[in-house]
Amino acid sequence: TGMNFDKYDENTVQVSGQDAPAPLMSFADTNMCDTLTMNISKAGYWKPTPVQKYSIPIILAGRDLMACAQTGSGKTAAFLVPVVAQMMRDGVTASAFKEQQEPECIITAPTRELIYQIFLEARKFVYGTCIRPVVIYGGTQTSYLIRQVEQGCNILCATPGRLLDIIGRGKIGLHNVKYLVLDEADRMLDMGFGKRQTLMFSATFPEEVQRLAYEFLKTDFIFVVVGCAG
Ligand code: ADP
Ligand code: MG
């Protein structure tokens, strides 16, 4: 509401990688389900920000992505919108109570504030669908977190420490993970994920993150830089 992203439009956007799909000019230019389209407009998002314009079609095309754009440029919806769209397209089923959940999507961010914001945004976009997001982070009772997960979990938002903890406790299986999002990516271990689409988002692109990208992404990943992120 009242956010002005026009200043970002003046930024240069660099796209490298083979056969990158064309940018999206409007949220209406995808064939997302009506519920998601409605949730996007209810969120007050009238047009995609630059990082969203470039990232959404790349993710919808099933490609791995490393996207770099400054803080406040809309990176959260840049991955959540296409991930939810693909989950809806693939007919995700409501997850029932289970000792071990098999989420379709795992999102990590380094702090509880960041991961909680992502969770809140995910809740907006899945409203009215059977997709259930769950958030886990430090400082909350483990028994409470486990109960949250057991009740069903399609999208798991977790800080890295809690993610390792909950996997170690056997509460989360990784075989069904189709989307792995490393937001503010500066640390992540290979935890034995299977075949998946990996999406990395970052405000800056230091050498450490570049190394991660080359290590974790498929060799034909696409690299998008909005503005002159350092
Ligand atoms: P980043 O992760 O790049 O720092 P966020 O995803 O947190 O940025 O988005 C910053 C703010 O912009 C949030 O308040 C979010 O709700 C808002 N926002 C994101 N995309 C849009 C859009 N397309 N239209 C309007 N507001 C948006
Ligand atoms: Mg962010």
Coordinates of C-alpha atoms and ligand atoms in Angstrom, one line a residue, residues 71-72 74-76 79 114 118 183-184 201, ligand 2:
T71 CA 16.5 -5.1 0.3
G72 CA 12.9 -4.0 -0.1
G74 CA 10.1 -7.7 -3.4
K75 CA 12.2 -10.8 -3.4
T76 CA 9.8 -12.7 -1.2
F79 CA 9.7 -16.9 -5.3
L114 CA 13.2 -12.8 8.2
I118 CA 8.2 -15.0 4.7
D183 CA 16.7 -16.6 1.0
E184 CA 19.5 -14.3 2.2
F201 CA 17.8 -14.8 -3.4
Ligands
MG2 MG 13.8 -10.7 1.7

